Coordinates of C-alpha atoms and ligand atoms in Angstrom, one line a residue:
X1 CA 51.7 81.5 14.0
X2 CA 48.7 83.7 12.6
X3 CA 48.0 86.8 12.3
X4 CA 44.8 88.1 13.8
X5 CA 43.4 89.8 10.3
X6 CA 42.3 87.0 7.9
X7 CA 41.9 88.1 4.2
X8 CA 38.5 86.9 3.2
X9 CA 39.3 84.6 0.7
X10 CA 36.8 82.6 -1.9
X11 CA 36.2 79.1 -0.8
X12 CA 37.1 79.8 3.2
X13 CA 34.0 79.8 4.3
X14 CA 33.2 82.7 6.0
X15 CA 36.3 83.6 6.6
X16 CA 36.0 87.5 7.7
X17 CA 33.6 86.7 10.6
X18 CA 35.2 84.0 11.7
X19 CA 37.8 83.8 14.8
X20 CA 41.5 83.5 13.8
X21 CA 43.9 81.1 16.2
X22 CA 47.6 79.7 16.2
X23 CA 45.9 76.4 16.0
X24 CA 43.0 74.2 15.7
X25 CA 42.3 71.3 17.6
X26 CA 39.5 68.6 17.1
X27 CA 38.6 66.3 20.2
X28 CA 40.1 66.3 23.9
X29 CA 41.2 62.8 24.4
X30 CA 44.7 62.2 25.3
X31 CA 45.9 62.8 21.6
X32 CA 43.9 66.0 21.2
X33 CA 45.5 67.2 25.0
X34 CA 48.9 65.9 24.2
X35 CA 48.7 68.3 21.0
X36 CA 47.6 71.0 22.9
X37 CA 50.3 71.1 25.5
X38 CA 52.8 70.5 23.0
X39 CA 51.9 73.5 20.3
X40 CA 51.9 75.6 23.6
X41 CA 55.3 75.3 24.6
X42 CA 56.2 76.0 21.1
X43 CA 54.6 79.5 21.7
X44 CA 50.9 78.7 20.1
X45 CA 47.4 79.3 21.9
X46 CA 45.5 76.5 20.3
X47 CA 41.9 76.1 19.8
X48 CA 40.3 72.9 21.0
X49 CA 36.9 72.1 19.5
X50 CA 35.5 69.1 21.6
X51 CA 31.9 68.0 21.1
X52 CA 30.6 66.3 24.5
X53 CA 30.1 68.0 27.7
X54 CA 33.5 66.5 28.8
X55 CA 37.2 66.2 27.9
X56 CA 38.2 62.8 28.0
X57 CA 36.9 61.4 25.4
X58 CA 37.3 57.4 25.3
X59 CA 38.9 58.2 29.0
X60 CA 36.1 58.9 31.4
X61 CA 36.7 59.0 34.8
X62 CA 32.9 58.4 37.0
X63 CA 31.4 57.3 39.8
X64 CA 29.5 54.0 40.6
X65 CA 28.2 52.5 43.7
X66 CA 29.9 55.4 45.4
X67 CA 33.6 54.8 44.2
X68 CA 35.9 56.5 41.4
X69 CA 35.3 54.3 38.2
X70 CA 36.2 54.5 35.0
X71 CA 33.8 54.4 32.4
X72 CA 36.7 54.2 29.5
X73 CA 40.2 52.9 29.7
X74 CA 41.2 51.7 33.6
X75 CA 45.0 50.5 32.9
X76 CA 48.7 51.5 32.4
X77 CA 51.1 49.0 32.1
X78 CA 54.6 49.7 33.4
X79 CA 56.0 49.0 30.2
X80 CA 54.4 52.0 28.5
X81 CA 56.5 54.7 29.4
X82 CA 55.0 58.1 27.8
X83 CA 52.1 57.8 30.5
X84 CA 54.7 57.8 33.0
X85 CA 56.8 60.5 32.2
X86 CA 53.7 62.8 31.8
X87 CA 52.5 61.4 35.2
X88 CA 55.6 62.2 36.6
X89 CA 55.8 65.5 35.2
X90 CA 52.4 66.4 36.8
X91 CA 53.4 64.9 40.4
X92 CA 50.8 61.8 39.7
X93 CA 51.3 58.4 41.2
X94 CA 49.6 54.9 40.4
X95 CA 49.0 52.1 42.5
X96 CA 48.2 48.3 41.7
X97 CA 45.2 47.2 41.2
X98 CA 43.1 44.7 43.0
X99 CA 45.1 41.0 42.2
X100 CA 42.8 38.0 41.3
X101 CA 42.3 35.4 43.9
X102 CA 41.0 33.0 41.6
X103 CA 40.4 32.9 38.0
X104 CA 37.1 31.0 36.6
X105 CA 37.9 29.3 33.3
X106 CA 35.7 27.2 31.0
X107 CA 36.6 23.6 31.3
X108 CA 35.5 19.7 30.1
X109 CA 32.4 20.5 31.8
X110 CA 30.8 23.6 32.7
X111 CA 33.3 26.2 34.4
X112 CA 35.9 25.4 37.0
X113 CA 37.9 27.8 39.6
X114 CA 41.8 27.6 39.1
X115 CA 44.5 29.3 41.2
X116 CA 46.1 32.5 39.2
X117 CA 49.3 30.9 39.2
X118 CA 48.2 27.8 37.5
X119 CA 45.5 29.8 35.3
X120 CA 47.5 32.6 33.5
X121 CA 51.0 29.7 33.1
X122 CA 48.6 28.0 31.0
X123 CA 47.3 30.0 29.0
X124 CA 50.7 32.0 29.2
X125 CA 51.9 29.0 27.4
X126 CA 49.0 28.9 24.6
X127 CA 49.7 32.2 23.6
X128 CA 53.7 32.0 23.6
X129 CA 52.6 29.3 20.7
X130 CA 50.1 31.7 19.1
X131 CA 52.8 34.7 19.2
X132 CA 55.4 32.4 17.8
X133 CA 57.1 34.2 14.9
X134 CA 55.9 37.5 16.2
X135 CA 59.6 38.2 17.5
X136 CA 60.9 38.5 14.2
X137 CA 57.8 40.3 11.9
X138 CA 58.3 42.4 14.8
X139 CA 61.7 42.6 15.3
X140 CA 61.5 46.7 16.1
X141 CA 57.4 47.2 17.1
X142 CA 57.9 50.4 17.9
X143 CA 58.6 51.0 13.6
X144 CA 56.4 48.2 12.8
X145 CA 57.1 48.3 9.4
X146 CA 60.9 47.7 10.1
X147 CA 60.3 44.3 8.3
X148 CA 57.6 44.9 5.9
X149 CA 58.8 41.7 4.0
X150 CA 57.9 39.1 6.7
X151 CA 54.6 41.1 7.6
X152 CA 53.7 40.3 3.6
X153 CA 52.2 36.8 4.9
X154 CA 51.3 37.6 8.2
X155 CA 48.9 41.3 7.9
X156 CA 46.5 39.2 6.3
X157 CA 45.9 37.1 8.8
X158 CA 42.8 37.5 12.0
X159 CA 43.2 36.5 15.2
X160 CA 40.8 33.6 14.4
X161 CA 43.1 32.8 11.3
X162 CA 46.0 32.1 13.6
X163 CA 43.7 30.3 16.4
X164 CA 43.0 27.8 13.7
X165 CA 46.2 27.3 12.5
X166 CA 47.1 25.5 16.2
X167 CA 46.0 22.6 17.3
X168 CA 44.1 23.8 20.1
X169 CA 41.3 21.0 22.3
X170 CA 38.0 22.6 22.5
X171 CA 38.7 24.3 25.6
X172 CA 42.2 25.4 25.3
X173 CA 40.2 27.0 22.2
X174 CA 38.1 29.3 24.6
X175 CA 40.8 30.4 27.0
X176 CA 42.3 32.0 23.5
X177 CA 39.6 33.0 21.8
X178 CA 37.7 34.7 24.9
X179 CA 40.6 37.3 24.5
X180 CA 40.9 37.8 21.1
X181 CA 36.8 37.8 20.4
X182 CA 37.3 40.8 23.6
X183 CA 40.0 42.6 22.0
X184 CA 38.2 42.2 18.3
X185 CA 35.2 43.5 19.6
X186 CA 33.2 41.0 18.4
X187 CA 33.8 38.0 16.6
X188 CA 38.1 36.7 16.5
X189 CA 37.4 37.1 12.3
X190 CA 37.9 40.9 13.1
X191 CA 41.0 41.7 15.4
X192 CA 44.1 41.3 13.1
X193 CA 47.1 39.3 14.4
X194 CA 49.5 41.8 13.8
X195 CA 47.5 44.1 16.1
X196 CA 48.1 41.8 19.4
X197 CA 51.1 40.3 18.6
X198 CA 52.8 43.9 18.2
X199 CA 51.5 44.9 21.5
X200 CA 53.0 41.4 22.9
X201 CA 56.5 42.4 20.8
X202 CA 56.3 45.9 22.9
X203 CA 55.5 44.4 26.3
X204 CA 58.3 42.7 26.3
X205 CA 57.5 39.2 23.8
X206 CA 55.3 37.2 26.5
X207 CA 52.0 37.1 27.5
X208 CA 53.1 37.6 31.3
X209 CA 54.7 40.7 30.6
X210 CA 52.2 41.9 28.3
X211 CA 49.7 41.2 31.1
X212 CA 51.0 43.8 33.1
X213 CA 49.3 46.7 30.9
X214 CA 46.1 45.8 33.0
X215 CA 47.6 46.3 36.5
X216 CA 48.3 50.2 37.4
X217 CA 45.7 52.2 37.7
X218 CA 46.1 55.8 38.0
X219 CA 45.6 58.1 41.7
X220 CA 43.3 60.4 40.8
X221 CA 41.9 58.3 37.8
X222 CA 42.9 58.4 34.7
X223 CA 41.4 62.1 33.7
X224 CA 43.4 63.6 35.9
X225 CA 47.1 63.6 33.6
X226 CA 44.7 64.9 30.7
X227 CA 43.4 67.5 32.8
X228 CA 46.7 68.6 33.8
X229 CA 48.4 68.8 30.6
X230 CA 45.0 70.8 29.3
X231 CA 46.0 73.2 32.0
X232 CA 49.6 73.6 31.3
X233 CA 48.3 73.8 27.4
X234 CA 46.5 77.2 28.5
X235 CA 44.0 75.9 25.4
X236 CA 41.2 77.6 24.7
X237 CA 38.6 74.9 25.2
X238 CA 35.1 75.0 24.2
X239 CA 33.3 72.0 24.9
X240 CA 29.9 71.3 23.4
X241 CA 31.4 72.0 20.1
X242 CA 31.3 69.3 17.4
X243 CA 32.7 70.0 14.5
X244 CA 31.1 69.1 11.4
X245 CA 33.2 70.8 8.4
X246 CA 36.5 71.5 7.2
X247 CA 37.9 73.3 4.6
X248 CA 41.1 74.3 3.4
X249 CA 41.7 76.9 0.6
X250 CA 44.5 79.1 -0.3
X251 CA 46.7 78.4 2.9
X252 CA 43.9 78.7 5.9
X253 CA 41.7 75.8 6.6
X254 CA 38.1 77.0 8.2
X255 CA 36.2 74.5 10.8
X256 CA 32.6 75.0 11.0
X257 CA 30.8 73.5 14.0
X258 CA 27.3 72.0 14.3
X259 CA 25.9 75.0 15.6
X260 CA 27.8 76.9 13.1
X261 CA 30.6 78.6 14.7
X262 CA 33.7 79.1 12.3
X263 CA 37.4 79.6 13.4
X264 CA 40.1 79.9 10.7
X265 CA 43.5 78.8 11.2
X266 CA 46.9 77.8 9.1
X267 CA 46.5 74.0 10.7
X268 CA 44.1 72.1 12.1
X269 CA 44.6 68.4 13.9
X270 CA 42.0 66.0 13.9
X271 CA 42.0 64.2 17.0
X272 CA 39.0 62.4 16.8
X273 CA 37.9 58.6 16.8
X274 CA 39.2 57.4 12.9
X275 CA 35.8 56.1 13.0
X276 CA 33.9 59.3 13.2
X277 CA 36.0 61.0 10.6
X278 CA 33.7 60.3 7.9
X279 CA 31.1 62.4 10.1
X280 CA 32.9 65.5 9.3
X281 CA 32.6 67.0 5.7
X282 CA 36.6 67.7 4.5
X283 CA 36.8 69.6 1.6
X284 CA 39.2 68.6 -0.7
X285 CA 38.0 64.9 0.5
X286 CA 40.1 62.6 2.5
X287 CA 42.9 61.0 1.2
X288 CA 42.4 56.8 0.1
X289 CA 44.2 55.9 3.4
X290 CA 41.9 57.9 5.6
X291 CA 39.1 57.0 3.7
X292 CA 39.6 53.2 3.9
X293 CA 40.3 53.8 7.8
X294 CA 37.3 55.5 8.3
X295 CA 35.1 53.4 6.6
X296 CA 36.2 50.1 7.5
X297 CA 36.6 51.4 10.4
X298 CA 39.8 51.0 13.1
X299 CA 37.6 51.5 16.2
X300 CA 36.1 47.7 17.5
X301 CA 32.4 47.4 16.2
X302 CA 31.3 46.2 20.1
X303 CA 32.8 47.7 23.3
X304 CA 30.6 47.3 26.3
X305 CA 32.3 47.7 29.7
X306 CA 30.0 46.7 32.5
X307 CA 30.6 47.6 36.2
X308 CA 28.3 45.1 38.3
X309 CA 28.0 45.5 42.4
X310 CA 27.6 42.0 44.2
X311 CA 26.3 42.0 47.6
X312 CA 28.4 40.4 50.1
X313 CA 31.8 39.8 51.0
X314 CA 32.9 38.0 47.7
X315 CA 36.3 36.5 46.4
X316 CA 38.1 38.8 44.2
X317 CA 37.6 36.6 41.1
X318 CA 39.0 37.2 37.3
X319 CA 36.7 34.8 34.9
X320 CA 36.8 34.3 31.5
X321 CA 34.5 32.8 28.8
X322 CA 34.9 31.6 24.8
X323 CA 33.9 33.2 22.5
X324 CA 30.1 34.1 21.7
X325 CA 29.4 33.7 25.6
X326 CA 27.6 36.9 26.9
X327 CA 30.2 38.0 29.4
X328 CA 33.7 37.4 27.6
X329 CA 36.0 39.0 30.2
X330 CA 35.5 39.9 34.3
X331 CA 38.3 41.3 36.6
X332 CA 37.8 42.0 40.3
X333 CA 37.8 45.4 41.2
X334 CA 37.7 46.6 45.0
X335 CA 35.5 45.3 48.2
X336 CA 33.4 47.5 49.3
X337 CA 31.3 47.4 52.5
X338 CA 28.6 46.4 51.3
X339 CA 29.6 44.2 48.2
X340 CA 32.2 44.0 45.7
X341 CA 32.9 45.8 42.0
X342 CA 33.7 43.9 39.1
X343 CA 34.4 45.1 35.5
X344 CA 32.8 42.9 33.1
X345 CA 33.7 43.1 28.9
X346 CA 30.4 41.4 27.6
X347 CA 30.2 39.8 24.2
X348 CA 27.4 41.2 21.7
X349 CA 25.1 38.6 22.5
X350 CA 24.3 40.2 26.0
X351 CA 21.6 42.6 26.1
X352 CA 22.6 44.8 28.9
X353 CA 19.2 46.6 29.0
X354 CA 18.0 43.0 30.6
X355 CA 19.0 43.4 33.9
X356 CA 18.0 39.3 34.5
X357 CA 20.4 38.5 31.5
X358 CA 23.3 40.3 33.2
X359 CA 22.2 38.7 36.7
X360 CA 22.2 35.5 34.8
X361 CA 25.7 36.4 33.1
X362 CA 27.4 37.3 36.1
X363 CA 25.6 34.3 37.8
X364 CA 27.8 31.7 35.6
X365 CA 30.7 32.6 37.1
X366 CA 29.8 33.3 40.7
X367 CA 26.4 31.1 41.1
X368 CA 23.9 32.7 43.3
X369 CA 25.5 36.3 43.5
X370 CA 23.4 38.9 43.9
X371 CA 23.8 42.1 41.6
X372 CA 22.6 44.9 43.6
X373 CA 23.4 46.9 40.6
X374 CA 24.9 47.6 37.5
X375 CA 26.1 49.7 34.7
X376 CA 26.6 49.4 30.9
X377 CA 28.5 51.9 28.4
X378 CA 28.2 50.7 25.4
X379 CA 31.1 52.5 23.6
X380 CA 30.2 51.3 19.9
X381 CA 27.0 53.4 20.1
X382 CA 28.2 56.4 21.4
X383 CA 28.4 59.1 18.6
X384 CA 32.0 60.4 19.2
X385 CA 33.4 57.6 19.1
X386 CA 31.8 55.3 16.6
X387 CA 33.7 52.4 17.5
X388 CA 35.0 51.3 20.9
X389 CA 39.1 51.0 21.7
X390 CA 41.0 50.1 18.1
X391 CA 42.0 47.3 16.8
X392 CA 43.5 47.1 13.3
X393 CA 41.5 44.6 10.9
X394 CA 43.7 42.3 8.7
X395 CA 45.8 43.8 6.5
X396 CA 45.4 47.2 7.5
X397 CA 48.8 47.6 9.3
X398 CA 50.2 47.5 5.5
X399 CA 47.5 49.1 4.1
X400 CA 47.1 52.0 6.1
X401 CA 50.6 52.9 7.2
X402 CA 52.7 55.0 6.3
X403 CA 50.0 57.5 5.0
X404 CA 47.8 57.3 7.5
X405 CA 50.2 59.5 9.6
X406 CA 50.7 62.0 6.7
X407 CA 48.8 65.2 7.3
X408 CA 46.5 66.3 4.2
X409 CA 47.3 69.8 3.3
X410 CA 47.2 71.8 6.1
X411 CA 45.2 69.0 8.1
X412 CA 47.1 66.8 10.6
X413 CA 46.2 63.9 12.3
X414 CA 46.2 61.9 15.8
X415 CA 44.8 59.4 17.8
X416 CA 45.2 56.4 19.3
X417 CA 43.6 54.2 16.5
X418 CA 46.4 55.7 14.4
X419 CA 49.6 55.5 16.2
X420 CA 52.6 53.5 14.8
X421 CA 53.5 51.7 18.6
X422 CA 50.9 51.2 21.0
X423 CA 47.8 51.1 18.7
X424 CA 44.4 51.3 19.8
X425 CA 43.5 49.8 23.3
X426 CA 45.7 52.3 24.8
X427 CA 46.2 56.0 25.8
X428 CA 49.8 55.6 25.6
X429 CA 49.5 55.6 21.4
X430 CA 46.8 58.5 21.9
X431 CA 50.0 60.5 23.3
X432 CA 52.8 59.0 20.9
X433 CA 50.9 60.3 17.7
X434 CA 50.4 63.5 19.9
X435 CA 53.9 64.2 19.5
X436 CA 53.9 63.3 15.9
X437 CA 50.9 65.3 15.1
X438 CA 51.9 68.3 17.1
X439 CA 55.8 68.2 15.3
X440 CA 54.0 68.2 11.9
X441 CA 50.6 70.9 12.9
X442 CA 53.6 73.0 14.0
X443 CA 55.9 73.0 11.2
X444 CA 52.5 74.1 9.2
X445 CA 51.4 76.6 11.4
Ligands
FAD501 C1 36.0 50.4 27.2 C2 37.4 50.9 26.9 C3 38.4 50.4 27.7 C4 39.7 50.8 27.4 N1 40.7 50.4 28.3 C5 41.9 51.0 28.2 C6 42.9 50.8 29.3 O1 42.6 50.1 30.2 N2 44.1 51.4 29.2 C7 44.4 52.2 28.1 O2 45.5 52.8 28.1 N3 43.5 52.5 27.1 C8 42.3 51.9 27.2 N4 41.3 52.1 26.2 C9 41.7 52.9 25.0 C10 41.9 54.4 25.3 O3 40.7 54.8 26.0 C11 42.0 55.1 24.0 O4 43.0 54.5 23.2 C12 42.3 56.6 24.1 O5 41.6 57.2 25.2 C13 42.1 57.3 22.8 O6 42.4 58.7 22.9 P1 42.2 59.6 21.7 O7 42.5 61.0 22.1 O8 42.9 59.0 20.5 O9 40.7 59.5 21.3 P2 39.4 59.8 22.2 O10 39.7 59.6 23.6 O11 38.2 59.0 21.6 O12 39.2 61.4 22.0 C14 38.6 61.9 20.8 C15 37.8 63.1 21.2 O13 37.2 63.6 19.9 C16 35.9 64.0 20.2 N5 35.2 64.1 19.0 C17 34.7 63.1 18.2 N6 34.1 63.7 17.1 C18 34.1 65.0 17.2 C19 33.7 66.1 16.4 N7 33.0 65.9 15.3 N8 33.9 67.3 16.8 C20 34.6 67.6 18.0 N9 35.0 66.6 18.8 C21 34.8 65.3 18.4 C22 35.4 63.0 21.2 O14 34.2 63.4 21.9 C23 36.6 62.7 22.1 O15 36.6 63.5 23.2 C24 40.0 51.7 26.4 C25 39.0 52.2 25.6 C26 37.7 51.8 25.8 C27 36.6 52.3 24.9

């Protein structure tokens, strides 16, 4: 822990008027929160820098057409058991969400409706044949590197790498590949295999049971366990604070924010977007692993998640589309009295500013709907986040890891994009390397 009375030493930047705390925090997402409770029941008041209006941060519980949205991520699975115990701890309960009545695939000709049953044991099937292997490169996923020496042949590979290595018809083709182009945030070229298969390995090894990380949702929505471990954390939080600059010299590391507030501390943990490190100046510069993750970027170039409104008393209906189409992904969400919701994950080539190119999107799937309205974040251009949910790019996993977890000097890091288990698309790796970032900010602090 720190003293309050700071020597002013050369190369801290102004280091005798700046504040002094236990410890520094950058961003409130579920990493940065996770952090903060943790370093406070090890007897530190942490700092937390966070530069929206909001904590949250890829998390973003809303409103739309009246009802609790979310903005961000929606799901927990079962499966992912951190969320759970910090639910639990907080008295916080999930419920199901809305099941599919029918599922709208691309087929022969044009699209055709299909019972869920039939619908996800298909393509349950294709992707037990795309997974194949994934049992054994991933023999532990939770210590993906456990066998490094079959993940040699495999890290290279992209999701559209392994699509073409099975012999797939044309339309089998697009009930894969409207997935993986999702999850790749763009093209199937991007998304690595060993990102999906290693959240297939933790779910249980099948595509049914990996399913499941899309079916709780939260009471409350899903702000609601961040804001409660914020409050046990007793942080300091000062939103509206992006940081711009950090700097570590002779055992104190300064942050400087964008409006030029400086705090000094022993240790600071970066729980930003990997993305949107290389908007912050670090001084010595960031290690080659950090570097390379920053610049290629972990966080999925195109993340759009549409909430649409459909007059009438509709179907609950999941759809899909291949890859390229402008709405890749849509799951029914809740009837309301005047219409239903539906989340839609749109591909790049749907400008969502058109309202008569959504109409016509959503039209593909349920002919002659009518959107009474809609709503488009489009994650990939926010500032914060640079990026939209992660998704490792080939051969990153080997590249990257173990260093990527490996604080620099008296910096630490955490996020979802960076956690060794459940990587990217999920808040339950935002809180894993939480604990790992707030074992190592402690043991510097
Ligand atoms: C559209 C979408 C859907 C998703 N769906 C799901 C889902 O269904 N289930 C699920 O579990 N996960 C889902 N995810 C992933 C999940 O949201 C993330 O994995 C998780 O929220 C990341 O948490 P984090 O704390 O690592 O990062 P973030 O939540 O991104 O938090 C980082 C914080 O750092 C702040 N920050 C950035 N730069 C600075 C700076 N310079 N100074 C100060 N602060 C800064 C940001 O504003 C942000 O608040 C989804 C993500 C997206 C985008």
């Amino acid at each position: 822990m720190t003293t309050a009375l700071i020597p002013s030493t050369a190369g801290v930047a102004r280091a005798k008027d700046a504040a002094t705390v236990d410890a520094i925090i950058i961003g409130a997402g579920y990493a940065g929160g996770t952090v903060a409770r943790e370093l406070a029941l090890k007897g530190l008041k942490p700092l937390v820098l966070e530069a929206r209006n909001r904590i949250g941060g890829r998390i973003w519980t809303s409103t739309f057409a009246g009802a609790q949205v979310e903005v961000g991520g929606s799901w927990l699975g079962p499966q992912q058991t951190l969320i759970h115990k910090e639910l639990n701890r907080y008295s916080l309960t999930t419920f199901e969400d809305v099941a599919a009545e029918q599922v709208i695939l691309p087929g022969d000709q044009g699209f055709q409706s299909h019972s869920p049953a039939d619908a996800y044991n298909s393509i349950g099937q294709l992707f037990g044949e795309f997974y194949a292997g994934s049992e054994n490169y991933f023999e532990r996923p939770h210590d993906p590197l456990y066998r490094s020496d079959l993940l040699a042949s495999v890290d290279p590979l992209s999701l559209a790498d392994r699509l073409g290595q099975l012999q797939l018809s044309p339309t089998e083709l697009k009930w894969l590949n409207s997935e993986t182009s999702v999850y790749s945030g763009g093209p199937s070229t991007r998304g690595a295999l060993t990102g999906m298969a290693q959240w297939i390995q933790l779910s249980g090894g099948s595509y049914g049971t990996y399913s499941t990380t899309m079916s709780l949702r939260p009471t409350g929505g899903m702000t609601a366990a961040l804001q409660a471990m914020f409050n046990e954390s007793n942080a300091d939080i000062r939103l509206n604070s992006p940081v711009k600059k950090v700097t570590e010299a002779n055992g104190l590391v300064t942050v400087e924010t964008a409006a030029g507030a400086t705090f000094v501390s022993r240790v600071v943990v970066v729980a930003t977007p990997a993305n949107v490190w290389k908007n912050i100046t670090f001084s010595p510069g960031l290690p080659a692993a950090h570097t390379q993750a920053t610049t290629q970027g972990i966080g999925v170039p195109h993340a759009t998640k549409m909430w649409v409104h459909v007059q009438g008393n509709v179907p609950a209906t999941a759809a899909q589309a291949g890859e390229g189409s402008p709405i890749l992904l849509m799951v029914p969400q809740q009837q309301l009295s005047d219409g239903r919701l539906f989340i839609a994950f749109t591909g790049p080539s749907l400008n969502v500013a058109n309202a008569a190119d959504v109409r016509a999107a959503v039209q593909q799937f349920l002919p002659g709907a009518n959107v009474l309205r809609y709503q488009a974040m489009e994650w990939a251009k926010d500032p914060y986040t640079g990026g939209g949910w992660g998704l490792r790019r080939p051969n990153q996993l080997l590249q990257l890891f173990p260093h990527i977890e490996q604080p620099h000097g008296r910096i630490v890091f955490a996020g979802s994009d960076i956690a060794k288990g459940w990587h990217g698309a999920f808040i339950e790796g935002a809180i894993e390397s939480g604990f790992r970032a707030a074992g190592q900010a402690a043991a510097l602090a």
